[in-house]
Tab-separated table of C-alpha atoms in Angstrom:
chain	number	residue	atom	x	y	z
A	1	UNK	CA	55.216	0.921	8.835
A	2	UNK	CA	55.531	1.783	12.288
A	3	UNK	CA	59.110	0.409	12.275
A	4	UNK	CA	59.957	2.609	9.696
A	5	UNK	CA	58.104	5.634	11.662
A	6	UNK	CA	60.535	5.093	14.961
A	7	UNK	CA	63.511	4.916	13.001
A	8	UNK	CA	62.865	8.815	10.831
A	9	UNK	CA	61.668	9.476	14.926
A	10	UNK	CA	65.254	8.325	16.264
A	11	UNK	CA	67.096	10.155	12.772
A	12	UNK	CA	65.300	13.086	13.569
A	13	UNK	CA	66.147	13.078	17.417
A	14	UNK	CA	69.923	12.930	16.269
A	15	UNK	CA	69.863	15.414	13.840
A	16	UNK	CA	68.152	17.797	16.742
A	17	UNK	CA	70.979	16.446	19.214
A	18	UNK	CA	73.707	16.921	16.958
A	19	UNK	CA	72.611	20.711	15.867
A	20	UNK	CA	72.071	21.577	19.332
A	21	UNK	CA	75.633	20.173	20.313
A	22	UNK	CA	77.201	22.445	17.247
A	23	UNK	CA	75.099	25.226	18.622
A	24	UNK	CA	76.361	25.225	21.967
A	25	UNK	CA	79.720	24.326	20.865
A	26	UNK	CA	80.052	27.723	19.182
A	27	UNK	CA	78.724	29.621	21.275
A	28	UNK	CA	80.797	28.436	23.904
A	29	UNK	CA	84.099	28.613	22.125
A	30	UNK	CA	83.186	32.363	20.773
A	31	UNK	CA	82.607	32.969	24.798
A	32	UNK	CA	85.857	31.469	26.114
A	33	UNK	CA	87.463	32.865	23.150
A	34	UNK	CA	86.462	36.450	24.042
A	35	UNK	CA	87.178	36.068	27.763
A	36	UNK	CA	90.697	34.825	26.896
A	37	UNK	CA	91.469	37.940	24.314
A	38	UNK	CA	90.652	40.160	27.896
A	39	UNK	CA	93.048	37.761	29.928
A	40	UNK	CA	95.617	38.395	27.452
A	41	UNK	CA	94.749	41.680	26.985
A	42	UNK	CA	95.015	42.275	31.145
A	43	UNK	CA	98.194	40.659	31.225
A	44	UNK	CA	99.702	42.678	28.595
A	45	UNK	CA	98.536	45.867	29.932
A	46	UNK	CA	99.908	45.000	33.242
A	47	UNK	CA	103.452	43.789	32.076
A	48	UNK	CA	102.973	40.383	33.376
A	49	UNK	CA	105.988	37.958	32.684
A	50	UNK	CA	105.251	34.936	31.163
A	51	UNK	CA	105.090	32.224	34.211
A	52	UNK	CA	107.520	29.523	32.631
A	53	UNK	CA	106.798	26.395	30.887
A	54	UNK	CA	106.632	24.089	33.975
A	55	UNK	CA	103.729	26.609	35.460
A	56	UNK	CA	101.861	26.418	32.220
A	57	UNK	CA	102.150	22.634	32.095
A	58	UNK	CA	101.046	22.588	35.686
A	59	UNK	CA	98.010	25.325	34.765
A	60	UNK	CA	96.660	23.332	32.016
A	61	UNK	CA	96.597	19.984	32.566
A	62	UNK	CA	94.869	20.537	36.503
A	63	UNK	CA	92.409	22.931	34.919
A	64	UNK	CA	91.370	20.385	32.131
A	65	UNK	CA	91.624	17.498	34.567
A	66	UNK	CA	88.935	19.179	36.206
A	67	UNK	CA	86.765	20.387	33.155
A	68	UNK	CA	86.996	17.280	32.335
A	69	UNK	CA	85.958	15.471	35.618
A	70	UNK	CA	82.957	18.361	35.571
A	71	UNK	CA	82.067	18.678	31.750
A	72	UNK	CA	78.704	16.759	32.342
A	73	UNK	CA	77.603	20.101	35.578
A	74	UNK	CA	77.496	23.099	35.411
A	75	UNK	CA	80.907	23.032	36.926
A	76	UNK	CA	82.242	21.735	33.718
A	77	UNK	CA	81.812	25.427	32.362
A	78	UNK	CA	82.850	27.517	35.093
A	79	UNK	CA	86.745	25.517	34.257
A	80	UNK	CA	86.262	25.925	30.719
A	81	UNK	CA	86.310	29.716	31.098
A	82	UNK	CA	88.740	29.457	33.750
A	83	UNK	CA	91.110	27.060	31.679
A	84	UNK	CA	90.712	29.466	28.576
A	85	UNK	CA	91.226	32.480	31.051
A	86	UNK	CA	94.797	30.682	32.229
A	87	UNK	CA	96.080	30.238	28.508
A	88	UNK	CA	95.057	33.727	27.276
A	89	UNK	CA	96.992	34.921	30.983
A	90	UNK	CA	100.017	32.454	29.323
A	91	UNK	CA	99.303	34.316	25.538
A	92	UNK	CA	99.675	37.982	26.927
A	93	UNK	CA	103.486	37.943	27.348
A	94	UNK	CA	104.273	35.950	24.038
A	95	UNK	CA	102.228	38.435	22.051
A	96	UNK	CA	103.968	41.430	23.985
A	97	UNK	CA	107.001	39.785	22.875
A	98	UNK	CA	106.680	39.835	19.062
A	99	UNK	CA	104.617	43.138	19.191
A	100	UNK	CA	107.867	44.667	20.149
A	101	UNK	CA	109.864	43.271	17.228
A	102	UNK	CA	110.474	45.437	14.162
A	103	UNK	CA	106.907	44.800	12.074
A	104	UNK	CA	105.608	43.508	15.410
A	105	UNK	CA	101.738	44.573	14.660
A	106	UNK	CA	101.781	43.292	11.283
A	107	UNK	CA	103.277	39.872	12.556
A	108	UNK	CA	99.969	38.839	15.180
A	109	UNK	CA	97.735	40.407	12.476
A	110	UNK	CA	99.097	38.048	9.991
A	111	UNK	CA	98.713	34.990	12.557
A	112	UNK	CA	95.807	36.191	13.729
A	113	UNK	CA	94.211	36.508	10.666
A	114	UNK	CA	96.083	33.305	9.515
A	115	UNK	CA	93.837	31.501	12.248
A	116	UNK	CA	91.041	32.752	11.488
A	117	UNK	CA	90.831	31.547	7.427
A	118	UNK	CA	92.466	28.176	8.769
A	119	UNK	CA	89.711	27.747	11.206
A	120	UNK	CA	86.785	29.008	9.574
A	121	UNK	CA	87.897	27.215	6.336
A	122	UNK	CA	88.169	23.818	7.782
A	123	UNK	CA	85.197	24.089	9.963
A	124	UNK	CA	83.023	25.202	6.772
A	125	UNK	CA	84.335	22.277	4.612
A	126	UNK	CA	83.714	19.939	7.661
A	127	UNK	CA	80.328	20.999	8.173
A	128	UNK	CA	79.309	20.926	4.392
A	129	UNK	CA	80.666	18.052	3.262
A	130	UNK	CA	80.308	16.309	6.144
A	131	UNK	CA	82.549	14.051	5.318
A	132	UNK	CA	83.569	11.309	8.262
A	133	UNK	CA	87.324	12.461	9.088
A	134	UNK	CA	87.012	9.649	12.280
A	135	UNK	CA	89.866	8.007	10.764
A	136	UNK	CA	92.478	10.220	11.344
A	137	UNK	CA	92.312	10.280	15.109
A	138	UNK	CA	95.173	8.004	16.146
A	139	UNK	CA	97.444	10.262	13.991
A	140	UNK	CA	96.414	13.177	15.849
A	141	UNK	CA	97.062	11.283	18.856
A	142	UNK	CA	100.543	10.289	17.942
A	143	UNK	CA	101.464	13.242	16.176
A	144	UNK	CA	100.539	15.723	19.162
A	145	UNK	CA	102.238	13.077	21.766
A	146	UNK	CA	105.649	13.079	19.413
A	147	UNK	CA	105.381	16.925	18.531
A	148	UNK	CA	104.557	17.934	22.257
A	149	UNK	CA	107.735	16.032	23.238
A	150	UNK	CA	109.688	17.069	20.143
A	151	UNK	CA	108.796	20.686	21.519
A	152	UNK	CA	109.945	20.320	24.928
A	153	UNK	CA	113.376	19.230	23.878
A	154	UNK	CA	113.379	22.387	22.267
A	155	UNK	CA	112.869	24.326	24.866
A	156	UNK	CA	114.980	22.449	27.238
A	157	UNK	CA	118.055	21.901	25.081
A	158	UNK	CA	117.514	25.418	22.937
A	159	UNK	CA	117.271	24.074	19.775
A	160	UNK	CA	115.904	26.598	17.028
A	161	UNK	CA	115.599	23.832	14.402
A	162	UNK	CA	113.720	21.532	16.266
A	163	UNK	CA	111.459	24.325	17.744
A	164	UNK	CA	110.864	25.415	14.098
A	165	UNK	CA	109.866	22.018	12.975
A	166	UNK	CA	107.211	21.652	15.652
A	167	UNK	CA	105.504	24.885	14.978
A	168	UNK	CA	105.295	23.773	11.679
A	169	UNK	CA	104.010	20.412	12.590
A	170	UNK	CA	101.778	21.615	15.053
A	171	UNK	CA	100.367	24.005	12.325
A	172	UNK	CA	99.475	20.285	10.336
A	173	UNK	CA	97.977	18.868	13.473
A	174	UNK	CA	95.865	21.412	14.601
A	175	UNK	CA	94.497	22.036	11.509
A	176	UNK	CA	93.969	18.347	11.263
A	177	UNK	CA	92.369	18.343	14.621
A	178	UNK	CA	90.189	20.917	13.602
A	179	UNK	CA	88.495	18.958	10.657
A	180	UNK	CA	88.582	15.305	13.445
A	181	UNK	CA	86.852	17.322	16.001
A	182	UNK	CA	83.872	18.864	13.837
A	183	UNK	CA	83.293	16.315	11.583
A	184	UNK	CA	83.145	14.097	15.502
A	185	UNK	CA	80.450	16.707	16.427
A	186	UNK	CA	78.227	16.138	13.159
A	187	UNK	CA	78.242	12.230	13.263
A	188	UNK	CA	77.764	11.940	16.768
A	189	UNK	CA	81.435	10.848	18.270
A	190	UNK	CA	81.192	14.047	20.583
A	191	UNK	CA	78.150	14.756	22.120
A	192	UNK	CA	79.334	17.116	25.450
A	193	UNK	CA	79.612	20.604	23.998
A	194	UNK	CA	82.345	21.375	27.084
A	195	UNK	CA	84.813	19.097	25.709
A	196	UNK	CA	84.068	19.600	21.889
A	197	UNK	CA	84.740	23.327	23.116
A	198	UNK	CA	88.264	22.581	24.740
A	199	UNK	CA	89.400	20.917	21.604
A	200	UNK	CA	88.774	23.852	18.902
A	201	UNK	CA	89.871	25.700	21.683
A	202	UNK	CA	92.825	24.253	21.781
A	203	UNK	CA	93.358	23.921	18.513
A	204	UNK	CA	92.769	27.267	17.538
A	205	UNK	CA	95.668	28.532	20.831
A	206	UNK	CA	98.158	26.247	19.113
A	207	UNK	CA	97.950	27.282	15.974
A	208	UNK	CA	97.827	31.044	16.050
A	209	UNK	CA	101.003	30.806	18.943
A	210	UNK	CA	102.600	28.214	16.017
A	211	UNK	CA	101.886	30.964	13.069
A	212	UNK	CA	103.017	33.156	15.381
A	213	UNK	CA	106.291	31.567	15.656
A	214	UNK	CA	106.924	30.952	12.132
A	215	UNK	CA	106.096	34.122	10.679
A	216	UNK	CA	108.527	35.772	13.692
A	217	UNK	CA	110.828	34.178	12.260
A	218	UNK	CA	110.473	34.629	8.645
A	219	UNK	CA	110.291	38.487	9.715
A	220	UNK	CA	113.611	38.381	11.603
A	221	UNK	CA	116.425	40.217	10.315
């Protein structure tokens, strides 16, 4: 009897963990993503050219080196915020870019909107099923590694093909990602919010600038 009592105690104590980790994980990411809509916003209103994609590189990874070497302090915020403050600096000139293209406006409401039902979608079935999706993590792993080479070729070599490809792939992954990373949260694989936040995060950056990119495209006379 009393075994049984500590083990509906220690079910009970995850349950509580792993709703408070979902709980802070939302909040968080509805925080960052808000701070990095004004970044973007800022550097749109100011003009700001897009700092290149060795800057960006150099941006990222140092800023989640260090949310990462922090993500158990306080600390571990304070470079969440400013690593989502960088990319939404990055996302200001790329949306400037296709909101001057003919049907501009109705191109980022389409990704935007696009991301939203992808996210929200995927993050609903994940969290009502609650299905275990723990297997699909060294695909994501090898999938992102190939298609984040795959799209620096691109860039470096200006191929359109190739660049189309990855958007589309990274459209697969992310939303893949997406389901690995909540369904993580509910059966306990994550437990720091500030890391669980940087992957949606993530995630959600990829796939609206990937949208972004393929709907450009089909718009382009």
């Amino acid at each position: 009897m009393e075994n049984r009592l500590t083990t509906m105690t220690r079910q009970e104590a995850s349950v509580l963990s792993t709703n408070k980790v979902i709980r802070n994980t939302y909040m968080l990411l509805s925080m960052t993503l808000a701070f990095s809509a004004v970044t973007a916003g800022a550097s749109m209103a100011l003009g700001l050219p897009h700092p290149g994609i060795i800057l960006t590189l150099i941006g990222y990874f140092g800023l989640l080196f260090l949310t990462t070497r922090f993500r158990n302090s306080s600390l571990g915020v304070l470079f969440v915020f400013a690593l989502t403050g960088f990319m939404g600096f990055t996302l200001g000139p790329i949306v400037s870019k296709y909101l001057a293209m003919p049907n501009g406006t109705q191109i980022v409401m389409q990704a935007m909107a696009g991301t939203a039902v992808i996210f929200l979608g995927l993050s609903a079935y994940a969290l009502t099923s609650r299905k275990d999706f723990s297997f699909m993590g060294g695909f994501l792993f090898v999938g992102m590694l190939v298609a984040f080479l795959a799209g620096l070729g691109a860039v470096f070599f200006s191929i359109p093909a190739l660049s189309l490809t990855v958007s589309a792939a990274f459209v697969l992954l992310m939303s893949g990602l997406i389901l690995y990373e909540t369904s993580n949260i509910i059966h306990g694989g994550e437990t720091n919010y500030v890391m669980a936040t940087v992957s949606l995060y993530v995630s959600i950056y990829n796939l609206f600038t990937s949208l972004l990119h393929l709907l450009g495209f089909m718009n382009d006379d």
